[in-house]
Backbone as a ProteinNet text record, in pm:
[ID]
protein_1_A
[PRIMARY]
MASAHYLEHYLDSLESLPVELQRNFTLMRDLDSRAQTLMCNIDKQADDYLSNVKGYAPDKKTEALSSIQRQFDKAKEYGDDKVQLAIQTYELSLPVELQRNFTLMRDLDSRAQTLMCNIDKQADDYLSNVKGYAPNKKTEALSSIQRQFDKAKEYGDDKVQLAIQTYELVDKHIRKLDSELARFEAEIQDKSISTARNIEGNSQKLGCKKTKGKDIKKKNLS
[TERTIARY]
-11715.7	-11681.9	-11830.7	-11836.1	-11953.3	-12007.8	-11900.2	-11916	-11928.2	-11944.2	-11980.4	-12121.3	-12170.7	-12282.4	-12394.2	-12386.9	-12452.9	-12423.6	-12326.7	-12351.2	-12433.9	-12424.5	-12526.2	-12647.1	-12719.7	-12817.4	-12890.1	-12806.4	-12792.5	-12842.6	-12781.2	-12804.1	-12933	-12954.3	-13085.1	-13186.1	-13191.3	-13304.9	-13316.6	-13256.5	-13261.2	-13327.4	-13324.2	-13375.1	-13502.5	-13606.8	-13744.2	-13787.9	-13885.5	-13905.1	-14060.4	-14126.2	-14260	-14361.9	-14468.4	-14584.5	-14590.3	-14596	-14642.5	-14526.2	-14390.5	-14291.8	-14286.3	-14316.1	-14297.8	-14410	-14549.5	-14662.7	-14599.9	-14507.2	-14474.2	-14375.8	-14305.8	-14195.3	-14271.6	-14378.1	-14469.2	-14517.7	-14575.4	-14638.5	-14544.3	-14415.3	-14335.7	-14281.5	-14296.5	-14232.9	-14369.7	-14445.4	-14555.9	-14576.2	-14560.5	-14574.1	-14468.8	-14311.1	-14218.3	-14264	-14290.8	-14340.4	-14434.3	-14567.9	-14655.1	-14590.3	-14496.2	-14434.8	-14380.2	-14265.9	-14209.8	-14300.4	-14369.1	-14470.4	-14526.2	-14552.8	-14618.9	-14485.9	-14374.5	-14279.1	-14245.7	-14278.6	-14211.8	-14347.1	-14480.3	-14595.6	-14581.6	-14525.1	-14504.3	-14413.3	-14296.4	-14183.7	-14233.8	-14336.4	-14372.2	-14475.1	-14566.3	-14655.2	-14588.1	-14469	-14388.5	-14332.5	-14286.3	-14237.7	-14333.4	-14423	-14558.2	-14566	-14613.9	-14674.1	-14552.2	-14398.7	-14339.7	-14297.5	-14344.4	-14312.3	-14456.8	-14568.3	-14684.2	-14770	-14683.5	-14733.9	-14791.9	-14708.9	-14732.5	-14885.9	-14906.6	-15065.1	-15186.8	-15112.7	-15252	-15310.9	-15429.2	-15536	-15519.6	-15561.9	-15510.9	-15586.5	-15733.1	-15771.9	-15714.3	-15633	-15599.6	-15450.8	-15379.4	-15242.4	-15270.2	-15387.4	-15420.5	-15463.6	-15532.1	-15567.1	-15398.4	-15310.7	-15218.3	-15152.7	-15101.3	-15041.3	-15101.5	-15232.1	-15273.1	-15257.9	-15283.5	-15268.6	-15135.8	-15023.1	-14894.8	-14873.8	-14957.6	-14935.8	-15019.7	-15106	-15173.7	-15115.9	-15056.8	-14934.7	-14810.9	-14781.5	-14677.5	-14715.8	-14837.3	-14928.3	-14918.8	-14962.4	-14989.2	-14851.5	-14773.3	-14612.3	-14575.2	-14591.2	-14557	-14616.7	-14752.1	-14832.2	-14786.6	-14746.5	-14684.2	-14544.8	-14468.8	-14348.6	-14363.5	-14479.7	-14497.4	-14564.5	-14620.3	-14705	-14551.3	-14441.6	-14359	-14264.3	-14267.7	-14160.3	-14226.2	-14379.8	-14446.2	-14393.8	-14439	-14446.5	-14306.1	-14185.3	-14056.8	-14040.1	-14075.8	-14079.1	-14145.3	-14273.9	-14297.8	-14219.5	-14197.8	-14103.5	-13989.3	-13904.3	-13780.7	-13853.4	-13952.8	-14007.8	-14018	-14079.1	-14131	-13977.9	-13934.5	-13824.3	-13730.1	-13667.4	-13548.4	-13596.2	-13718	-13704.8	-13727	-13770.9	-13761.6	-13607.9	-13531.9	-13428	-13323.3	-13344.4	-13284.1	-13349.6	-13432.7	-13505.8	-13424.1	-13400.8	-13322.8	-13211.8	-13137.9	-12996.9	-12999.5	-13059.5	-13111.9	-13116.1	-13211.9	-13245.2	-13127.3	-13024.4	-12910.5	-12813.7	-12848.2	-12690.6	-12761.2	-12914.5	-12936.4	-12892.9	-12884.4	-12852	-12736.7	-12625.6	-12483.9	-12442.7	-12531.7	-12525.3	-12517	-12660.9	-12705.5	-12595.8	-12550.7	-12459.2	-12320.4	-12303.9	-12180.2	-12160.8	-12292.3	-12285.2	-12346.8	-12404	-12389.5	-12233.9	-12156.2	-12059.6	-11945.5	-11965.7	-11919.4	-11959.5	-12084.9	-12137	-12057.6	-12023	-11988.9	-11838.6	-11757.1	-11621.8	-11602.5	-11669.8	-11664.7	-11688	-11781.1	-11809.4	-11679.7	-11625.9	-11541.6	-11385.3	-11386.8	-11271.2	-11281.7	-11378.2	-11408.6	-11390.3	-11428.3	-11382.6	-11263	-11186.5	-11051.4	-10972.6	-11002.6	-10917.6	-10944.6	-11069.8	-11094.2	-11028.6	-11023.5	-10991.5	-10835.4	-10767.7	-10669.3	-10544.1	-10524.6	-10443	-10447.9	-10564.8	-10615.5	-10587.6	-10576.6	-10560.9	-10423.4	-10444.3	-10314.7	-10307.2	-10135.7	-10105.4	-10214.3	-10248.3	-10334.6	-10507.1	-10527.2	-10666.4	-10648.9	-10557.1	-10505	-10525.7	-10428.5	-10451.6	-10582.4	-10655.9	-10794.8	-10881.2	-10871.6	-10945.6	-10963.2	-10788.2	-10779	-10775.5	-10764.4	-10789.4	-10945.6	-11046.2	-11164.9	-11213.8	-11122.8	-11184.4	-11136.4	-11022.6	-10965.8	-11031	-11104.4	-11193.2	-11312.6	-11353.7	-11472.7	-11463.2	-11364.9	-11295.7	-11310	-11240.5	-11224.7	-11369.3	-11441.1	-11562	-11653.8	-11637.3	-11691.9	-11669.3	-11528.4	-11447	-11527	-11508.9	-11556.6	-11732.3	-11822.2	-11931.3	-11935.2	-11805.5	-11821.6	-11795	-11679.6	-11634.1	-11770	-11866.9	-11980.5	-12058.2	-12061.7	-12161.7	-12108.9	-12025.1	-11934.8	-11975.6	-11943.6	-11959.2	-12141	-12207.4	-12350.7	-12419.6	-12321.8	-12330.1	-12279.1	-12185.6	-12115.6	-12233	-12257.7	-12383	-12472.2	-12518.6	-12649.6	-12651.8	-12532.3	-12476.3	-12491.2	-12409.6	-12420.1	-12541.5	-12613.6	-12784.4	-12856.1	-12811.2	-12901.4	-12845.4	-12703.6	-12643.9	-12672.5	-12684.2	-12708	-12844.8	-12958.4	-13111.3	-13109.6	-13050.6	-13080.4	-12989	-12902.4	-12835.9	-12876.4	-12936.6	-13018	-13154	-13234.3	-13340.3	-13342.7	-13211.7	-13173.9	-13142.1	-13073.5	-13049.2	-13162.6	-13232.7	-13357.3	-13435.9	-13484.4	-13566.5	-13496.7	-13364.9	-13295.1	-13316.8	-13280.3	-13274	-13407.9	-13538.3	-13663	-13714.4	-13654.9	-13751.8	-13645.4	-13502.5	-13446.7	-13476	-13514.2	-13580	-13688.4	-13770	-13905	-13875.6	-13786.1	-13774.9	-13713.6	-13584.4	-13522.2	-13636.8	-13704.5	-13789.7	-13885.7	-13933.7	-14029.2	-13949.4	-13837	-13762.3	-13723.1	-13672.8	-13660.6	-13742.4	-13856.3	-13989.8	-14065.5	-14029.3	-14096.2	-13995	-13873.3	-13802.3	-13792.7	-13830.4	-13799.9	-13946.3	-14048.2	-14228.8	-14178.4	-14118.3	-14104.1	-13999.9	-13919	-13812.4	-13884.4	-13909.9	-13982.1	-14117.9	-14162.6	-14275.9	-14213.1	-14119.5	-14051.7	-13996.1	-13933.8	-13892.7	-14004.6	-14103.2	-14239.3	-14273.8	-14294.1	-14312.8	-14200.6	-14102	-13994.3	-14017.9	-14047.9	-14071.6	-14202.2	-14300.8	-14409.9	-14396	-14302.2	-14262.3	-14200.7	-14120.6	-14039.3	-14130.8	-14215.2	-14285.5	-14404.6	-14408.2	-14500	-14423.5	-14304.8	-14183.5	-14167.7	-14181	-14155.6	-14272	-14375.1	-14492.1	-14516.5	-14497.4	-14529.2	-14415.6	-14295.6	-14218.7	-14245.2	-14303.5	-14342.3	-14471.6	-14538.3	-14663	-14621.2	-14521.1	-14474.2	-14390.4
-412.3	-371.4	-307	-311.5	-280.4	-121.7	-60.7	68.4	128.9	47.5	81.8	29.4	-54.1	-133.7	3.2	36.1	133.2	256.1	310.7	451	441.6	333.5	308.1	285.6	214.5	224.2	375.7	427.1	551.9	676.1	670	736.2	687.1	565.8	520.7	572.6	602.2	620.3	770	840.4	1005.9	1011.3	918.8	943.7	1018.2	948.9	974.9	1052.9	1152.6	1223	1163.7	1186.1	1174.4	1244.7	1235	1285.8	1443.4	1467.5	1560.5	1666.2	1595.4	1690.9	1746.7	1642.4	1737.8	1837.8	1803.3	1883.5	2044.2	2046.4	2150.3	2245.6	2153.5	2214.9	2297.9	2198.4	2257.7	2397.7	2350.5	2481	2610.8	2589.5	2691.4	2783.6	2680.7	2723.6	2781.4	2764.8	2833.7	2977.4	2988.8	3103.2	3200.2	3153.7	3210.8	3288.4	3198.2	3246.1	3384.2	3328.3	3434.1	3581.2	3560.1	3672.5	3778.7	3685.7	3717.8	3817.6	3727.5	3841.6	3937.3	3953.5	4059.6	4163.6	4121.5	4228.4	4284.9	4206.4	4272.8	4382.2	4303.4	4409.4	4536.3	4549.4	4645	4752.4	4695.5	4780.8	4836.2	4785	4822.6	4938.7	4926.2	5040.7	5165.4	5132	5240.2	5304.9	5222.7	5318.5	5414.8	5352.1	5428.9	5539.4	5519.3	5626.7	5744.7	5720.3	5800.3	5892.4	5811.6	5892.2	5951	5921.9	5994.6	6096.2	6097.5	6148.6	6292.7	6375.3	6500.4	6546.4	6413.8	6453.2	6352.5	6321.5	6251.8	6342.8	6321.1	6388	6334	6390.5	6314	6207.5	6198.8	6056.2	5933.3	5993.2	5886.3	5874.5	5941	5929.3	5830.7	5878.9	5767	5631.4	5622.7	5489.6	5423.2	5468	5421.5	5346.6	5489.7	5404.1	5325	5315.1	5215.3	5086.3	5057.4	4952.8	4889.8	4968.9	4943.1	4880.4	4940.6	4899.9	4768.1	4742.1	4646.2	4498.9	4524.7	4446.9	4390.7	4501.7	4498.7	4403.3	4406.1	4319.4	4200.1	4207.9	4039.9	3995.1	4048.1	3989.7	3928.6	4056.1	3978.5	3858.5	3884.2	3738.6	3622.8	3634.3	3505.5	3498.4	3608.6	3531.7	3472.9	3536.4	3481	3305.6	3309.5	3185.6	3087.9	3104.9	3035	3027.8	3098.2	3062.2	2957.6	2981.8	2884.6	2749.3	2741.4	2597.1	2549.1	2621	2616.4	2552.7	2618.2	2567.5	2432.8	2448.9	2279	2162.1	2204.8	2116.7	2075.5	2180.2	2138.1	2030.8	2055	1952.8	1823	1844.9	1715.7	1614.6	1693.1	1653.1	1569	1666	1613.5	1492.3	1477.1	1335.5	1230.8	1255.9	1132.3	1081.5	1165.2	1162.1	1098.5	1179.2	1142.7	949.5	935.4	814.5	696.2	740.4	635.3	611.3	738.4	717.2	643.9	671	615.9	455.3	427	297.9	200	211.1	194.6	189.2	312	284.9	185.8	175.4	71.3	-96.4	-87.7	-186	-245.7	-140.8	-160.4	-199.2	-161	-139.8	-321.2	-326.4	-479.6	-599.1	-550.1	-679.8	-661.2	-540.4	-528.9	-630.9	-593.8	-694	-822.6	-890	-1014.7	-1070.4	-1003	-1022.1	-1082.3	-925.9	-924.6	-1071.6	-1096.1	-1231.5	-1338.2	-1352.9	-1455.8	-1441.4	-1361.6	-1335.5	-1420.9	-1346.6	-1412.6	-1545.8	-1587.5	-1764.2	-1801.4	-1787.8	-1846.1	-1844.5	-1707.1	-1674.6	-1775.5	-1801.9	-1901.4	-2037.2	-2056.5	-2198.4	-2219.9	-2126.1	-2149.6	-2154.3	-2074.4	-2087.3	-2200.1	-2257.4	-2384.9	-2506.3	-2508.9	-2631.8	-2602.4	-2498	-2482.5	-2571.9	-2639	-2735.4	-2838.7	-2890.1	-2989.3	-2976.8	-2839.9	-2825.4	-2817.3	-2877.7	-2871.4	-2771	-2717	-2596.5	-2545.4	-2605.1	-2556.4	-2493.8	-2607.5	-2554	-2427.9	-2403.3	-2308.9	-2150.3	-2183.3	-2093.7	-2026.1	-2136.4	-2125.2	-2023.2	-2086.6	-2029.4	-1898.5	-1868.7	-1708	-1638.5	-1673.8	-1585.5	-1577.1	-1666.1	-1645.9	-1546.1	-1541.8	-1433	-1291.1	-1307.1	-1177.8	-1117.1	-1207.7	-1164.4	-1084.6	-1158.4	-1112.6	-945.2	-955.4	-820.1	-692.7	-725.6	-645.9	-632.3	-698.9	-690	-594.9	-621.6	-549.1	-404.6	-399.7	-254.1	-198.5	-241.8	-194.3	-142	-204.1	-155.2	-68	-52.6	84.1	221.6	189.7	326	355.7	257.7	296.7	365.7	310	369.7	529.9	534.8	713.4	792.6	713.1	810.2	839.4	765.3	774.6	857.4	886.9	988	1118.7	1138.9	1242	1304.3	1212.5	1287.5	1275.1	1224.1	1312.6	1433.4	1447	1590.9	1675.6	1644.6	1748.2	1764.9	1671.6	1674.9	1782.7	1777.7	1863.8	2025.9	2002.1	2146.1	2195.7	2115.8	2193.2	2233	2145.1	2213.5	2320.5	2346.4	2477.9	2596.3	2549.3	2691	2704.8	2633.8	2661.5	2704	2642.6	2732.4	2853.5	2894.5	3034	3132.9	3075.1	3132.9	3143.8	3090.8	3093	3176	3168.7	3326.8	3404.4	3430.1	3599.2	3622.3	3542.8	3608.6	3647.4	3559	3599	3703.5	3732.7	3878.8	3980.8	3957.3	4049	4128.7	4023.2	4079.6	4151	4099.6	4167.7	4330.7	4333.2	4453.3	4544.2	4484.7	4566.1	4657.1	4572.5	4618.7	4716.3	4695.7	4753.5	4904	4907.6	5024.8	5099.6	5051.7	5101.8	5208	5111.3	5163.4	5281.2	5273.3	5387.5	5509.2	5461.4	5597.1	5631.7	5589.6	5647.8	5712.5	5658.3	5752.9	5876.6	5852.8	5969.3	6083.9	6017.3	6113.3	6201.7	6137.6	6213.7	6284.2	6247.1	6355.2	6494.3	6448.6	6599.4	6673.9	6623.4	6708.7	6777.1	6696.1	6773.3	6881.3	6860.7	6961.4	7115.3	7058	7149.9	7231.3	7192.5	7253	7295.8	7274.1	7372.4	7501.9	7464.8	7602.8	7687.1	7637.8	7748.5	7803.5	7738.8	7754.1	7875.8	7878.6	7976.9	8098.2	8082.2	8183.1	8252.3	8207.4	8248	8366.8	8305.4	8384.7	8488.7	8465.3	8587	8708.5	8687.3	8757.7	8834	8748.6	8817.6	8887.1	8883.9	8937.3	9079	9044.6	9194.1	9284.6
-2556.4	-2405.8	-2362.5	-2232.1	-2159.3	-2200.6	-2199.5	-2171.5	-2327.9	-2430.7	-2556.6	-2564.8	-2513.7	-2495.5	-2424.7	-2324.4	-2240.8	-2314.8	-2370.7	-2417.8	-2550.8	-2609.2	-2734.9	-2685.1	-2582.7	-2545	-2493.8	-2428.6	-2355.7	-2487.5	-2569.7	-2699	-2769.7	-2784.5	-2828.9	-2771.1	-2619.4	-2561.7	-2570.2	-2626.9	-2623.5	-2782.3	-2867.5	-3005.7	-3004.6	-2966.6	-2972.4	-2814.6	-2845.6	-2739.7	-2701.7	-2570.7	-2547.5	-2655.2	-2667.9	-2727.6	-2674.3	-2553.6	-2491.7	-2506	-2490.7	-2512.1	-2671.7	-2753.2	-2907.2	-2909.4	-2841.5	-2864.2	-2801.6	-2705.4	-2637.6	-2708.3	-2783.8	-2863.2	-2980.5	-3030.1	-3154.8	-3112.4	-2987	-2948.3	-2921.2	-2884.1	-2862.9	-2961.6	-3074.2	-3207.1	-3270.8	-3226	-3331.5	-3235.1	-3102.4	-3027.3	-3063.8	-3087.5	-3152.6	-3281.5	-3374.5	-3514	-3521.6	-3414.6	-3390.4	-3346.4	-3235.3	-3180.4	-3256	-3338.8	-3454.7	-3563.9	-3611.1	-3695.3	-3627.3	-3522.6	-3456.3	-3448	-3417.2	-3394.9	-3552.3	-3657.4	-3786.5	-3799.1	-3790.7	-3792.8	-3708.6	-3601.9	-3520.9	-3585.3	-3598.9	-3684.9	-3797.1	-3898.2	-3980.3	-3966	-3872.4	-3804.3	-3767	-3665.3	-3651.3	-3728.3	-3863.2	-3945.6	-4042.7	-4048.4	-4129.5	-4028.7	-3875.6	-3829.1	-3812.4	-3823.4	-3818.9	-3944.8	-4062.2	-4185	-4186.2	-4147.6	-4187	-4097.6	-3955.4	-3810.2	-3863.8	-3953.3	-3958.9	-4023.7	-4090.3	-4161.6	-4090	-3989.6	-3871.6	-3780.2	-3785.2	-3728.2	-3570.8	-3468	-3336.5	-3306.4	-3351	-3359.8	-3415	-3524.6	-3587.8	-3528.6	-3478.5	-3387.5	-3280.9	-3214.7	-3119.9	-3124.9	-3239.2	-3292.3	-3331.8	-3427.1	-3435	-3321	-3210.4	-3129.7	-3025.9	-3049	-2964.1	-3035.6	-3150.2	-3231.3	-3213	-3198	-3151	-3013.7	-2917.9	-2790.1	-2785.5	-2864	-2845.2	-2900	-3004.2	-3041	-2953.9	-2901.3	-2809.2	-2676	-2640.8	-2540.7	-2575.7	-2699.1	-2750.4	-2763.4	-2801.6	-2806.6	-2666.4	-2587	-2439.3	-2384.2	-2428.6	-2371.8	-2457	-2574.5	-2634.4	-2583.4	-2551.7	-2453.2	-2330.1	-2241.7	-2123.2	-2147.2	-2245.2	-2246.9	-2317.2	-2376.2	-2411.7	-2310.2	-2227.2	-2100.2	-2017.5	-1987.4	-1913.3	-1987.5	-2116.3	-2168.5	-2179.6	-2186.8	-2162	-2025.4	-1920.7	-1792	-1775.2	-1845.9	-1824.9	-1914.1	-2024.2	-2116.5	-2027.4	-1951.8	-1854.7	-1761.7	-1717.9	-1625.3	-1643.9	-1773	-1845.4	-1888.4	-1958.5	-2007.2	-1890.7	-1836.1	-1759.9	-1683.9	-1624.6	-1530.7	-1645.6	-1775.7	-1850	-1858.4	-1903.6	-1908.1	-1787.3	-1706.9	-1545.5	-1574.6	-1571.9	-1532.8	-1606.4	-1727.1	-1820.6	-1781.8	-1697	-1661.2	-1535.4	-1423.9	-1320.2	-1358.7	-1459.4	-1473.7	-1508.8	-1593.5	-1649.6	-1545.1	-1467.1	-1343.5	-1248.6	-1247.3	-1143.2	-1187.9	-1318.4	-1394.8	-1380.3	-1398	-1387	-1234.6	-1153.8	-1008.4	-946.8	-1051.3	-1036.2	-1054.4	-1189	-1227.6	-1162.8	-1126.2	-1059	-902	-835.9	-735.3	-737.6	-857.6	-864.7	-916	-977.5	-988.3	-852	-756.8	-647.5	-546.1	-576.6	-499	-546.6	-731.7	-752.9	-680.7	-702.4	-660.3	-505.2	-431.3	-312.4	-288.4	-382.2	-344.8	-398.4	-531.8	-572.7	-520.6	-440.1	-363.5	-213.7	-183.2	-46.1	-118.1	-203.6	-279.2	-290.3	-361	-353.7	-250.2	-162.2	-35.1	67.5	28.5	101.8	39.2	-98.7	-166	-243.6	-213.6	-289.7	-255.8	-146.7	-103.8	-212.4	-249.7	-355.3	-513	-543.8	-684.9	-739.4	-856.9	-953.6	-998.2	-1029.9	-1072.2	-1184.1	-1288.6	-1363.8	-1328.4	-1219.3	-1167.9	-1059.8	-1004.7	-955.7	-1005.6	-1168.5	-1237.5	-1307.1	-1331	-1394.6	-1289.3	-1160.3	-1050.7	-1047.4	-1032.8	-1016.9	-1128.2	-1255.8	-1355.6	-1371.6	-1335.9	-1329.9	-1251.9	-1117.1	-1012.1	-1061.6	-1142.4	-1171.7	-1294.6	-1384.7	-1500.4	-1451.2	-1334.8	-1265.2	-1225.4	-1165.1	-1113.8	-1201.3	-1311.8	-1443	-1471	-1478.9	-1537.7	-1453.1	-1331	-1186	-1207.2	-1198.8	-1268.3	-1366.3	-1467.7	-1598.2	-1595.5	-1510.5	-1482.1	-1346.5	-1292.5	-1221.5	-1288	-1379.9	-1482.7	-1569.8	-1587.8	-1683.2	-1585.8	-1485.5	-1391.1	-1339.9	-1333.7	-1309.5	-1433.2	-1553.5	-1665.6	-1674.5	-1626.5	-1657.1	-1542.3	-1454.7	-1309.3	-1362.4	-1428.4	-1514.6	-1603.3	-1692.5	-1776.3	-1740.8	-1639.8	-1580.5	-1547.6	-1467.3	-1412.9	-1522.9	-1633.5	-1751.6	-1788.8	-1790.6	-1878.9	-1804.3	-1635.2	-1567.2	-1570.3	-1598.4	-1610.8	-1739.5	-1801.3	-1977	-2004.2	-1925.5	-1924.8	-1858.7	-1754.1	-1680	-1745.5	-1795.1	-1889.6	-2015.5	-2097.2	-2231.2	-2172.5	-2075.1	-2076	-2012.3	-1923.1	-1881.8	-2002.6	-2076.2	-2222.9	-2309.5	-2323.2	-2397.8	-2352.2	-2252.1	-2172.9	-2174.6	-2148.8	-2117.7	-2263.2	-2386.3	-2499.8	-2578.1	-2539.4	-2603.5	-2511.7	-2391.8	-2322.5	-2337.1	-2375.6	-2409.7	-2586.6	-2651	-2777.8	-2785.8	-2709.5	-2668.9	-2592.2	-2506.1	-2461.7	-2514.6	-2613.7	-2706.1	-2818.6	-2834.9	-2974.8	-2900.4	-2797.3	-2729.8	-2683	-2632.4	-2575.6	-2755.5	-2842.2	-2962.5	-3043.5	-3040.6	-3106	-3006.9	-2859.3	-2812.4	-2811.6	-2804.1	-2820.2	-2975.4	-3065.5	-3198.7	-3199.1	-3162.8	-3141.1	-3063	-2952.2	-2883.8	-2928.4	-2992.8	-3054.2	-3175.8	-3246.9	-3365.5	-3328.7	-3193.7	-3149.3	-3123.8	-3018.8	-3000.7	-3073.6	-3186.8	-3335.5	-3347.3	-3386	-3433.3	-3371.2	-3229.7	-3150.4	-3136.7	-3158.2	-3195.8	-3305.4	-3416.4	-3526.8	-3538	-3476.9	-3462	-3395.6	-3251	-3189.8	-3288	-3380.4	-3414.9	-3515.3	-3610.6	-3680.8	-3628.8	-3494	-3435.4	-3433.1	-3340.8	-3316.5	-3465.5	-3587	-3699.4	-3729.3	-3725.1	-3760.7	-3678.4	-3565.1	-3447	-3483	-3534.6	-3577.2	-3724.8	-3801.7	-3943.3	-3909.7	-3818.9	-3748.9	-3682.2	-3627.7	-3541.1	-3629.2
[MASK]
++++++++++++++++++++++++++++++++++++++++++++++++++++++++++++++++++++++++++++++++++++++++++++++++++++++++++++++++++++++++++++++++++++++++++++++++++++++++++++++++++++++++++++++++++++++++++++++++++++++++++++++++++++++++++++++

């Protein structure tokens, strides 16, 4: 069937991506890996800071917090780069796949138009000469016209299916891109907020302990 042929052609066309798209996907994976490594380092440094901050001199505290902040900034930079690459990839890949679909639809349309022209010609010939046709000749002519109508309808159905696939392809790309961007940004944001709260909470606890210690000393002295 024509539908099976064009579906197979469509699937085959998606098996390989252009070199530029492969490069973008490789870069995005690399950026994601670097960002994840940074976030692990941030977690470790934040834990070390919270565990040892009591013994840190002021300049050591500043240095530790600055290091964490620098890595947050770098992770955000990687995230921004990944977002830009994702947008570029979307803009590159979608037109390629759409072009394949449009090419297939144009081919189907051309075949259907050719069939309709043949049908018109055969119908005119039939109407002009039907009086002289033997019964079997009439049946043969009408059967030929019917077969071509069926084939043209089949091409039309295939074209409709390709149009639906094209719409779903666009929608899928948009939803996937939105989901990936939202997930990545949420991860960075959550890590940043969580670490900042932990550091702030620990600092407040230390401040309270120091205040209580001073109060106790004052009471003892008095």
